[in-house]
JSON list of C-alpha atoms in Angstrom, two decimals:
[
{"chain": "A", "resi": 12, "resn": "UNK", "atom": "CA", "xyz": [-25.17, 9.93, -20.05]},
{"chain": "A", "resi": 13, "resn": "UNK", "atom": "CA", "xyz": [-23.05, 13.35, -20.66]},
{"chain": "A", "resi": 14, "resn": "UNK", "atom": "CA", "xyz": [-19.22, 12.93, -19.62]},
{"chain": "A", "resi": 15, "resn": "UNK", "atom": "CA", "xyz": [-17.70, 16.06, -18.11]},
{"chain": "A", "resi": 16, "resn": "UNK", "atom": "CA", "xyz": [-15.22, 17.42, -19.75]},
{"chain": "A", "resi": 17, "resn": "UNK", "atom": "CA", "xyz": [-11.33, 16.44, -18.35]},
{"chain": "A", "resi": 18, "resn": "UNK", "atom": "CA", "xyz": [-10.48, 19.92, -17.67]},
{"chain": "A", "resi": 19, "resn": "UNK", "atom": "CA", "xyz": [-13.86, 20.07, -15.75]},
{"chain": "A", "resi": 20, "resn": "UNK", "atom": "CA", "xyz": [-12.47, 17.19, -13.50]},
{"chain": "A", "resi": 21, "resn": "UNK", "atom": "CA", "xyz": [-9.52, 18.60, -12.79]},
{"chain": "A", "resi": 22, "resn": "UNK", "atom": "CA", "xyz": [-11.29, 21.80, -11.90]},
{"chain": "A", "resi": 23, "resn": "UNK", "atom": "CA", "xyz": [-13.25, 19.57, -9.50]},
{"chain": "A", "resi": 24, "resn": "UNK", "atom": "CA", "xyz": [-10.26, 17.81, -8.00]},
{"chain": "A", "resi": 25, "resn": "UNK", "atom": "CA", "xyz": [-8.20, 20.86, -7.29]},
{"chain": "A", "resi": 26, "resn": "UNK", "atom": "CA", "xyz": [-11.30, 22.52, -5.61]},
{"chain": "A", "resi": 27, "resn": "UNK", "atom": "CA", "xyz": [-11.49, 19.49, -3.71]},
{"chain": "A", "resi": 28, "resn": "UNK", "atom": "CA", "xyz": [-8.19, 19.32, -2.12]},
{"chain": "A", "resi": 29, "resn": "UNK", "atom": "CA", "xyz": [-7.41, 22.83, -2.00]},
{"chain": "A", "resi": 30, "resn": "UNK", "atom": "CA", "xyz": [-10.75, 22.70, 0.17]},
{"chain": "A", "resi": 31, "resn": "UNK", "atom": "CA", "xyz": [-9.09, 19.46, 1.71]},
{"chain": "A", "resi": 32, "resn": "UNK", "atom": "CA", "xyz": [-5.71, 20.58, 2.39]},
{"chain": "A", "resi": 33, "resn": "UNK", "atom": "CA", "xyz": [-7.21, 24.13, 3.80]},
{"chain": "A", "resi": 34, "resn": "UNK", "atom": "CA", "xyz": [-9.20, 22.08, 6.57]},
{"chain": "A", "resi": 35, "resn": "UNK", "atom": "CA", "xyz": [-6.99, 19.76, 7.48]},
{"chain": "A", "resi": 36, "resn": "UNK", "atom": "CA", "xyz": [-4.64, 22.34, 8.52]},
{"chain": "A", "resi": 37, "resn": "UNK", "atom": "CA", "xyz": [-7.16, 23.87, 10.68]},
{"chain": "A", "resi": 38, "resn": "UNK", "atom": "CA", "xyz": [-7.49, 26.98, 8.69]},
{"chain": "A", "resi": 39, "resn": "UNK", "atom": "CA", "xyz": [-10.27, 29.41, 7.72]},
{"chain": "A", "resi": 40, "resn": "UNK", "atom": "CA", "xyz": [-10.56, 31.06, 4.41]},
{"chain": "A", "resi": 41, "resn": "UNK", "atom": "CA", "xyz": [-9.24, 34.53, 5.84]},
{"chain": "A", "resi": 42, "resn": "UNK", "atom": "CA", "xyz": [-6.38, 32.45, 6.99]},
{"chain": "A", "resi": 43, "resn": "UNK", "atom": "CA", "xyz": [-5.82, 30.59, 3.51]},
{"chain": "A", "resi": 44, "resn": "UNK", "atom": "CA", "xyz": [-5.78, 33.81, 2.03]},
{"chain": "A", "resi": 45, "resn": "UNK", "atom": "CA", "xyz": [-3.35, 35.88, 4.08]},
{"chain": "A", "resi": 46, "resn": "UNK", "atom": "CA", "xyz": [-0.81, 33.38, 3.06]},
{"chain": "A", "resi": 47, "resn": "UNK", "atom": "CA", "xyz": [-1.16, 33.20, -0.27]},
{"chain": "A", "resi": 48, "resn": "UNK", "atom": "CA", "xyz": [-2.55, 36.75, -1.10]},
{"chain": "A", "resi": 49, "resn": "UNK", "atom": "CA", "xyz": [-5.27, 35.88, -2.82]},
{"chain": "A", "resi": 50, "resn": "UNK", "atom": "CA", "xyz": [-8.79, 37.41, -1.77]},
{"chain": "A", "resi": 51, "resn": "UNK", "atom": "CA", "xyz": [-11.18, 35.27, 0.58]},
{"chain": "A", "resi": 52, "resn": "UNK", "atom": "CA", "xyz": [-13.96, 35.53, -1.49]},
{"chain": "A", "resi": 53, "resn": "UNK", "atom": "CA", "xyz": [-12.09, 34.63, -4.20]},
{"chain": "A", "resi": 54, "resn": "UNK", "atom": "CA", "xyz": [-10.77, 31.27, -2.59]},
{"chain": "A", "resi": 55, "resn": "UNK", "atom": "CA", "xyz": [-14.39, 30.51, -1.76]},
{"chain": "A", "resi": 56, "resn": "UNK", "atom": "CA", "xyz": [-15.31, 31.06, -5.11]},
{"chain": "A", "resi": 57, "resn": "UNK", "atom": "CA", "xyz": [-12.59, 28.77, -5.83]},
{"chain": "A", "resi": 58, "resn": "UNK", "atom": "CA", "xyz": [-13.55, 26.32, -3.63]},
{"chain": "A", "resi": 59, "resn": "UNK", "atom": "CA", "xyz": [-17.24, 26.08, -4.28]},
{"chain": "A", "resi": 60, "resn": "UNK", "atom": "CA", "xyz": [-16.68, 25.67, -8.23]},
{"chain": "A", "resi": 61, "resn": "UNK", "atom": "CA", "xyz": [-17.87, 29.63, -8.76]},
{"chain": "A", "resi": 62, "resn": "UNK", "atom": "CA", "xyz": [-14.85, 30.46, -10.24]},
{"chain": "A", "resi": 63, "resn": "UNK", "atom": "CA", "xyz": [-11.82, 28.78, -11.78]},
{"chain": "A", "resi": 64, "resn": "UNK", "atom": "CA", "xyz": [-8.68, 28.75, -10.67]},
{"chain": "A", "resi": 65, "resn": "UNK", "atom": "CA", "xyz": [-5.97, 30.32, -12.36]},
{"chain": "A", "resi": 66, "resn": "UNK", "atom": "CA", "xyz": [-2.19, 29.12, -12.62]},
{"chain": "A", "resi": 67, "resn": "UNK", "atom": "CA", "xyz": [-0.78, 32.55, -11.71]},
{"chain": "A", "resi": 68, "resn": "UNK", "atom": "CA", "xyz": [-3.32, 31.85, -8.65]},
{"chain": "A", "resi": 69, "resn": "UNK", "atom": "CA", "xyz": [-2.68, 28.26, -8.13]},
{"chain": "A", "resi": 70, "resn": "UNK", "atom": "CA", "xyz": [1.22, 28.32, -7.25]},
{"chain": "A", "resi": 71, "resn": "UNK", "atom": "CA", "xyz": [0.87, 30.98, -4.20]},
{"chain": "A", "resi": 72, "resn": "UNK", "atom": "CA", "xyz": [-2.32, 28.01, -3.16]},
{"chain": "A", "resi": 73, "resn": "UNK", "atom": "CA", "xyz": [0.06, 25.64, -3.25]},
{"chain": "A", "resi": 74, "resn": "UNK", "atom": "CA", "xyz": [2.64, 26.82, -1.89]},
{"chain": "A", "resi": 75, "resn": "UNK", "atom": "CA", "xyz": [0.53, 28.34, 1.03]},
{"chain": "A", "resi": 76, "resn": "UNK", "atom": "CA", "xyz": [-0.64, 24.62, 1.66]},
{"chain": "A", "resi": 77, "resn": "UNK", "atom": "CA", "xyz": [3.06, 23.56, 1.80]},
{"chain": "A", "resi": 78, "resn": "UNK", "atom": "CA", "xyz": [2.84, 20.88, -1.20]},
{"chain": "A", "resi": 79, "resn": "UNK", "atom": "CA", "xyz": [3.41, 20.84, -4.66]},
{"chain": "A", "resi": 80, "resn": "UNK", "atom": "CA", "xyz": [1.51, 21.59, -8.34]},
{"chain": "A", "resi": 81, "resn": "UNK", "atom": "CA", "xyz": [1.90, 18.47, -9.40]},
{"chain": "A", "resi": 82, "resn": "UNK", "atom": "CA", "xyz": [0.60, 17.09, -5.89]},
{"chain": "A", "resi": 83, "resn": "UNK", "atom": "CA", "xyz": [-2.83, 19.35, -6.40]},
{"chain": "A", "resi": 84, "resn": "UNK", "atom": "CA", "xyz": [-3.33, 18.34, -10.19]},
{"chain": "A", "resi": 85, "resn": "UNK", "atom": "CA", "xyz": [-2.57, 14.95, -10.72]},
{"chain": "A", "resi": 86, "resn": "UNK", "atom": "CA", "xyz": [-5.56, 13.12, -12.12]},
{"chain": "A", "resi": 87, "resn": "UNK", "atom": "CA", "xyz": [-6.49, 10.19, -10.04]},
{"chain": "A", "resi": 88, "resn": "UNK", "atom": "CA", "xyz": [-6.93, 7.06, -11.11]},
{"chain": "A", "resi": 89, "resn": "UNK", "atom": "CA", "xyz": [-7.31, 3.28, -10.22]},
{"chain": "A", "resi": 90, "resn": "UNK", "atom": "CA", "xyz": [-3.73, 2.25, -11.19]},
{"chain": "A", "resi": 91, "resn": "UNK", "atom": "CA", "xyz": [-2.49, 4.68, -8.25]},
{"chain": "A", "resi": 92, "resn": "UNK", "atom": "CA", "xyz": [-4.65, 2.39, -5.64]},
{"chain": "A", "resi": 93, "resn": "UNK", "atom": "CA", "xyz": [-5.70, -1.14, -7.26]},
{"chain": "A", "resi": 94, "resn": "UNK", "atom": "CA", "xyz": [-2.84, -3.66, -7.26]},
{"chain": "A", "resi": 95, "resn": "UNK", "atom": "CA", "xyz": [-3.39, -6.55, -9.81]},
{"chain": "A", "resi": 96, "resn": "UNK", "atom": "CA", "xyz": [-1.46, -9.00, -8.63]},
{"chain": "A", "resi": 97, "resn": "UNK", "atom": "CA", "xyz": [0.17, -11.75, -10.85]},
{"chain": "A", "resi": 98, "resn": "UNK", "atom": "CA", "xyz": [0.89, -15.45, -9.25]},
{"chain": "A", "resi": 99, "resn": "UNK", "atom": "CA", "xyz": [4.10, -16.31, -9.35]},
{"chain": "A", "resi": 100, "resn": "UNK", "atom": "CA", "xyz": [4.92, -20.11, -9.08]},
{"chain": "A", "resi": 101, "resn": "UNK", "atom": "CA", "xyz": [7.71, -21.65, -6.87]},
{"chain": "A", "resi": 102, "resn": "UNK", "atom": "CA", "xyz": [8.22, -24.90, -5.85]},
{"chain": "A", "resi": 103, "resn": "UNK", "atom": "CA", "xyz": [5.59, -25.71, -3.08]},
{"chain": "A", "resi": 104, "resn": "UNK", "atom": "CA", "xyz": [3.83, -22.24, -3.50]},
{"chain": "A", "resi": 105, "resn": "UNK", "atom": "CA", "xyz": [1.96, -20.12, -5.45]},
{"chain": "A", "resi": 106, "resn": "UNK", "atom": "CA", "xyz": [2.55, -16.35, -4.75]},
{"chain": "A", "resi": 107, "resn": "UNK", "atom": "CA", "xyz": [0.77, -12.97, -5.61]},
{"chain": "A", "resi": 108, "resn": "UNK", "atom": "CA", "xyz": [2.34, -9.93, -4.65]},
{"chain": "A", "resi": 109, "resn": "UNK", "atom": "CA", "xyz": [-0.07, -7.48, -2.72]},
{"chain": "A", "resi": 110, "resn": "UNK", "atom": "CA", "xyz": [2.29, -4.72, -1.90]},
{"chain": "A", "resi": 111, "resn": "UNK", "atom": "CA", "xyz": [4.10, -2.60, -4.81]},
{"chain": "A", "resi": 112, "resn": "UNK", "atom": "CA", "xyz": [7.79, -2.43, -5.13]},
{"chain": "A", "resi": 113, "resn": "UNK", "atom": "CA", "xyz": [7.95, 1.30, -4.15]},
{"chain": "A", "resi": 114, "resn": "UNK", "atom": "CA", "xyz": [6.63, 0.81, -0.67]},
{"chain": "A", "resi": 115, "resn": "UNK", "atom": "CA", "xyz": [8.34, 3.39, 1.60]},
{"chain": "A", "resi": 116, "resn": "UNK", "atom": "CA", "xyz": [8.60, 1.34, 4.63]},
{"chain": "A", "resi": 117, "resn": "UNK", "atom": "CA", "xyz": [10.44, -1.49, 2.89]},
{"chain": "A", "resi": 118, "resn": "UNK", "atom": "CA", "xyz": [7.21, -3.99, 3.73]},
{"chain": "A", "resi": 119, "resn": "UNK", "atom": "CA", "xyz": [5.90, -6.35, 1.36]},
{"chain": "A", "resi": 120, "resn": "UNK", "atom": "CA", "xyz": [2.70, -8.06, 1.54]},
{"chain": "A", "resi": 121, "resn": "UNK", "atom": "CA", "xyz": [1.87, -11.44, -0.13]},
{"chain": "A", "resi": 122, "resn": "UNK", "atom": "CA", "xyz": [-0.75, -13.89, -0.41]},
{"chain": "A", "resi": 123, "resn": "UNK", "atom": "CA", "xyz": [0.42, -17.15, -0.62]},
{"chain": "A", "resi": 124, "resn": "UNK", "atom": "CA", "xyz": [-0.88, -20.81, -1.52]},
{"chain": "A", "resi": 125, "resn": "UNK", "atom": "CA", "xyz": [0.97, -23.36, -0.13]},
{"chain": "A", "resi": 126, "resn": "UNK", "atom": "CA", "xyz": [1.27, -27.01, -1.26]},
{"chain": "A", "resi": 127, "resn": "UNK", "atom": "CA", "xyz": [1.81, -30.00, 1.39]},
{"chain": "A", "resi": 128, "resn": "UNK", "atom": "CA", "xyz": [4.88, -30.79, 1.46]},
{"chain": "A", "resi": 129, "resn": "UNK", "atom": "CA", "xyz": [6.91, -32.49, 4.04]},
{"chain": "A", "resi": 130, "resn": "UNK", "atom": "CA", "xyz": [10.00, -30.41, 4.73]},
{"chain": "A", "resi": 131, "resn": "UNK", "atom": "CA", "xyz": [13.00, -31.93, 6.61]},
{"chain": "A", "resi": 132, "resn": "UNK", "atom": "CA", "xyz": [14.73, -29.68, 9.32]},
{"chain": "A", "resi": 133, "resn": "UNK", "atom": "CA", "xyz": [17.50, -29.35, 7.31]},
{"chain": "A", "resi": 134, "resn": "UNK", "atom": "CA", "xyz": [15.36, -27.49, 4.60]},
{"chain": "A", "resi": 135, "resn": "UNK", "atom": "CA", "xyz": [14.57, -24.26, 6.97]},
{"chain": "A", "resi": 136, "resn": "UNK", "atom": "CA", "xyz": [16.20, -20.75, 6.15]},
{"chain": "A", "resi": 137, "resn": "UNK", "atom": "CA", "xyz": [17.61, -18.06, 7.70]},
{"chain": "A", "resi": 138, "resn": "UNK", "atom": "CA", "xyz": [18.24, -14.27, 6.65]},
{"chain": "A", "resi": 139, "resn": "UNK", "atom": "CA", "xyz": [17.86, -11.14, 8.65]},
{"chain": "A", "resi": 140, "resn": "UNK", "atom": "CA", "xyz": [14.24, -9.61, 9.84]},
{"chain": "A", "resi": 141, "resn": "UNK", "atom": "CA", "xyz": [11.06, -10.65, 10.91]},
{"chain": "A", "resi": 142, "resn": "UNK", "atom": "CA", "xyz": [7.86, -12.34, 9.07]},
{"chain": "A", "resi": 143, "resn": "UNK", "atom": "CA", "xyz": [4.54, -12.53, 10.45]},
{"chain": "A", "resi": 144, "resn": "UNK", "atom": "CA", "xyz": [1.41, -14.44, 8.61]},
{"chain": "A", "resi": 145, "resn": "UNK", "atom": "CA", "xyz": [-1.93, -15.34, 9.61]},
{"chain": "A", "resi": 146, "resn": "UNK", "atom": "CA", "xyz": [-3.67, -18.34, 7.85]},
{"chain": "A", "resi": 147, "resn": "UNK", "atom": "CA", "xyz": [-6.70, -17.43, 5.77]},
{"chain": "A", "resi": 148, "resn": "UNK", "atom": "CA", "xyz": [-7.60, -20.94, 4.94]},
{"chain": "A", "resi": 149, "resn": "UNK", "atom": "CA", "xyz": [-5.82, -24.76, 6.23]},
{"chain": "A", "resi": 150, "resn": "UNK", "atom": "CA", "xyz": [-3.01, -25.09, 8.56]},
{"chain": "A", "resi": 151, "resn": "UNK", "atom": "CA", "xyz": [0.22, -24.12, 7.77]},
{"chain": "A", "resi": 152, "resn": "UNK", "atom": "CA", "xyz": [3.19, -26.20, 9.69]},
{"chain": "A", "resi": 153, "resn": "UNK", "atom": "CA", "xyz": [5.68, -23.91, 10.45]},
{"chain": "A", "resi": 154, "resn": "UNK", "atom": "CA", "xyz": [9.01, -25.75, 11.15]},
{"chain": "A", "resi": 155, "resn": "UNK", "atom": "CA", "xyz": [11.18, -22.99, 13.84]},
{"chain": "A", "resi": 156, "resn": "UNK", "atom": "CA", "xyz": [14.13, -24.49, 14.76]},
{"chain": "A", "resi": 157, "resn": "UNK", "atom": "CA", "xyz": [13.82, -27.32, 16.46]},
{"chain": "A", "resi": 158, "resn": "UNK", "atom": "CA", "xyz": [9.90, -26.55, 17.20]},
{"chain": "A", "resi": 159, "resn": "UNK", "atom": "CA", "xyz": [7.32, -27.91, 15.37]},
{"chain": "A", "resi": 160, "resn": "UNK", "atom": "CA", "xyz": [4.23, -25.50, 15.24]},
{"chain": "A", "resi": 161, "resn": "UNK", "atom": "CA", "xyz": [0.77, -26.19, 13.37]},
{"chain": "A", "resi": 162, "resn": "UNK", "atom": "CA", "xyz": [-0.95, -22.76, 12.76]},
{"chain": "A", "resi": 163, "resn": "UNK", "atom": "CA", "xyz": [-4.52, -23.13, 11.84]},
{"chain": "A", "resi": 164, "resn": "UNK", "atom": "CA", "xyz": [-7.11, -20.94, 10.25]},
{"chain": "A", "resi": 165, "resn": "UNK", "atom": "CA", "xyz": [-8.00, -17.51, 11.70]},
{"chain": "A", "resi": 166, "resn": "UNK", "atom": "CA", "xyz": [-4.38, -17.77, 13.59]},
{"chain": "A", "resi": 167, "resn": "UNK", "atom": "CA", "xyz": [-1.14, -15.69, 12.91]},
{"chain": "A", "resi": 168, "resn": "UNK", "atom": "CA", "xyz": [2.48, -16.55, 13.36]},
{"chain": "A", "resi": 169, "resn": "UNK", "atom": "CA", "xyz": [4.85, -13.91, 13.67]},
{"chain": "A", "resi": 170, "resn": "UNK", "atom": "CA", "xyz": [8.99, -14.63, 14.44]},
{"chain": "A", "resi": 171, "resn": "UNK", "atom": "CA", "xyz": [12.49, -13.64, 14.14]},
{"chain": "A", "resi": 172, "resn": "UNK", "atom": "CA", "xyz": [14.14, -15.00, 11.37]},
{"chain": "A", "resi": 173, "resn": "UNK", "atom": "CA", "xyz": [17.30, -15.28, 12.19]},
{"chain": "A", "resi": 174, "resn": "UNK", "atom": "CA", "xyz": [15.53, -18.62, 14.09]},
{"chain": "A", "resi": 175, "resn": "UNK", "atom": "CA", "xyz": [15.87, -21.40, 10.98]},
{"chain": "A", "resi": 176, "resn": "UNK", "atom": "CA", "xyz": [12.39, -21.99, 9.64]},
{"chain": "A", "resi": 177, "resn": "UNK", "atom": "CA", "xyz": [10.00, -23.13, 6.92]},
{"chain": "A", "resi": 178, "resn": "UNK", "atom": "CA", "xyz": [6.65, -22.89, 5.88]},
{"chain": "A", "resi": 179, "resn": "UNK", "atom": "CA", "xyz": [4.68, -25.65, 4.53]},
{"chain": "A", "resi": 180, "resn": "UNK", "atom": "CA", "xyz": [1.12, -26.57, 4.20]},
{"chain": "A", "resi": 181, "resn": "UNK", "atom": "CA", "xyz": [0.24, -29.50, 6.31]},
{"chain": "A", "resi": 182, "resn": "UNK", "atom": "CA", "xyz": [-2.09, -32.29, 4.83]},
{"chain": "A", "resi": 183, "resn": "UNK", "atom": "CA", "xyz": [-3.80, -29.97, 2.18]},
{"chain": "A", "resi": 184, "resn": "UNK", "atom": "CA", "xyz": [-3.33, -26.87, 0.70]},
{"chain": "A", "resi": 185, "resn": "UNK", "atom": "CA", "xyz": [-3.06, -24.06, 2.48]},
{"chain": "A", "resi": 186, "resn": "UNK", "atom": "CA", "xyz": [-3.35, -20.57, 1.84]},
{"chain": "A", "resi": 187, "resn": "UNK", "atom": "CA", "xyz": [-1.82, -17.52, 4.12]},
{"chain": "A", "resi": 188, "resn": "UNK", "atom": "CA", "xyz": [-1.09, -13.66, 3.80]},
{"chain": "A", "resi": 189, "resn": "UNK", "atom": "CA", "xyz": [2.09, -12.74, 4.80]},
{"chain": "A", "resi": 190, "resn": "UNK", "atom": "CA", "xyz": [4.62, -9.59, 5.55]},
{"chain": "A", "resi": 191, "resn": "UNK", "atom": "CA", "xyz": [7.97, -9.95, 4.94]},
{"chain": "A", "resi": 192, "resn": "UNK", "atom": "CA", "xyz": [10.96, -6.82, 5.08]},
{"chain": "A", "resi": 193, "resn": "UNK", "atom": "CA", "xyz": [13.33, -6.76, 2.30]},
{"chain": "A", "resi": 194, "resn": "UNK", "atom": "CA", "xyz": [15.63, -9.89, 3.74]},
{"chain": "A", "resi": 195, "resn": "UNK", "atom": "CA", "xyz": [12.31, -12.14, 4.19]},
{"chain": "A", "resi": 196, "resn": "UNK", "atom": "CA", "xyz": [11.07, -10.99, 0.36]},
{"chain": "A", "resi": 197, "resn": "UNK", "atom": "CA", "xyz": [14.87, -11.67, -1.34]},
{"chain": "A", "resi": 198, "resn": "UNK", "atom": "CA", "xyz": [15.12, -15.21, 0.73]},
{"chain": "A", "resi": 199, "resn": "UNK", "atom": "CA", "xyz": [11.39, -16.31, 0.14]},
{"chain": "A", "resi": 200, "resn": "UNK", "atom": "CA", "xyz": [10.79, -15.29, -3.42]},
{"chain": "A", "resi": 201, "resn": "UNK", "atom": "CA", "xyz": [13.97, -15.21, -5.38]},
{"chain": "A", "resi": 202, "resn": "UNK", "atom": "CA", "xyz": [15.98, -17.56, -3.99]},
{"chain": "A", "resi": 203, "resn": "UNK", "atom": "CA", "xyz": [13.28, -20.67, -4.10]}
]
């Protein structure tokens, strides 16, 4: 099998989200091309792989399409999208990290395997936020101030924690997927 050359597929991915970019914003070639001064024909050219693009050509694009160089060039890979997570043991749980550190809205997503184990009420937690988790396999006991509530498979839990609480799997091993904010992540998984 022949492999394209890289600068081929960067060719390809530029067309593609000039094309992309051009759409989305409603426009039509003639449009495209009154903003950035470059020829319709020659955008279509550039868009349907006739013709390569240019850098003296490319910034006025870009520009046009209100983003960046960098933004319309930048290979793509699986690194960008796949998250591998690592477990992480604590006592009582196994986690893996679904979410990556840079999240913008301060969210972090985790899968976690939980190990029976019969918490006290004095064991619960509190910190600012909210957490929410649905069970993807056992029951989870989830210990809420004074409440005592069994949350089974297929079912989610979601709560202010500023409540005292505690998670624990309840007569076997449980396993949930959770969302914590930056409060829930700090008291959950670095102060175990």
């Amino acid at each position: 099998m022949k492999q394209e050359p890289v600068d081929d597929d960067v060719d390809a991915l530029v067309r593609q989200r000039v094309r992309g970019l051009r759409v989305s914003q409603g426009w039509t070639l003639d449009a495209l091309a009154r903003r950035c001064h470059v020829s319709p024909s020659t955008l279509s050219r550039i868009e349907t792989g006739h013709r390569r693009v240019a850098l003296d050509q490319l910034v006025p694009i870009a520009r046009a399409l209100g983003t960046t160089l960098d933004q319309l060039v930048e290979p793509v890979g699986d690194d960008d999208v796949v998250i591998r997570p690592e477990p992480q043991q604590w006592p009582g749980a196994v986690t893996w990290l679904l979410s990556r550190d840079r999240a913008e809205n301060g969210v972090i997503v985790a899968k976690m395997r939980l190990s029976p184990n019969p918490a006290s009420p004095t064991d619960q937690r509190v910190h600012p936020g909210h957490e929410w988790f649905t069970v993807l396999s056992g029951t989870v006991r989830l210990l809420l101030g004074d409440r005592v509530i069994d949350v089974q498979t297929g079912e989610a839990a979601e709560f202010d924690t500023m409540t005292p609480h505690n998670l624990s799997a309840y007569r076997k091993t449980a396993e949930i997927l959770t969302i914590f904010d930056r409060d829930g992540e700090r008291a959950h998984l670095h102060d175990s």
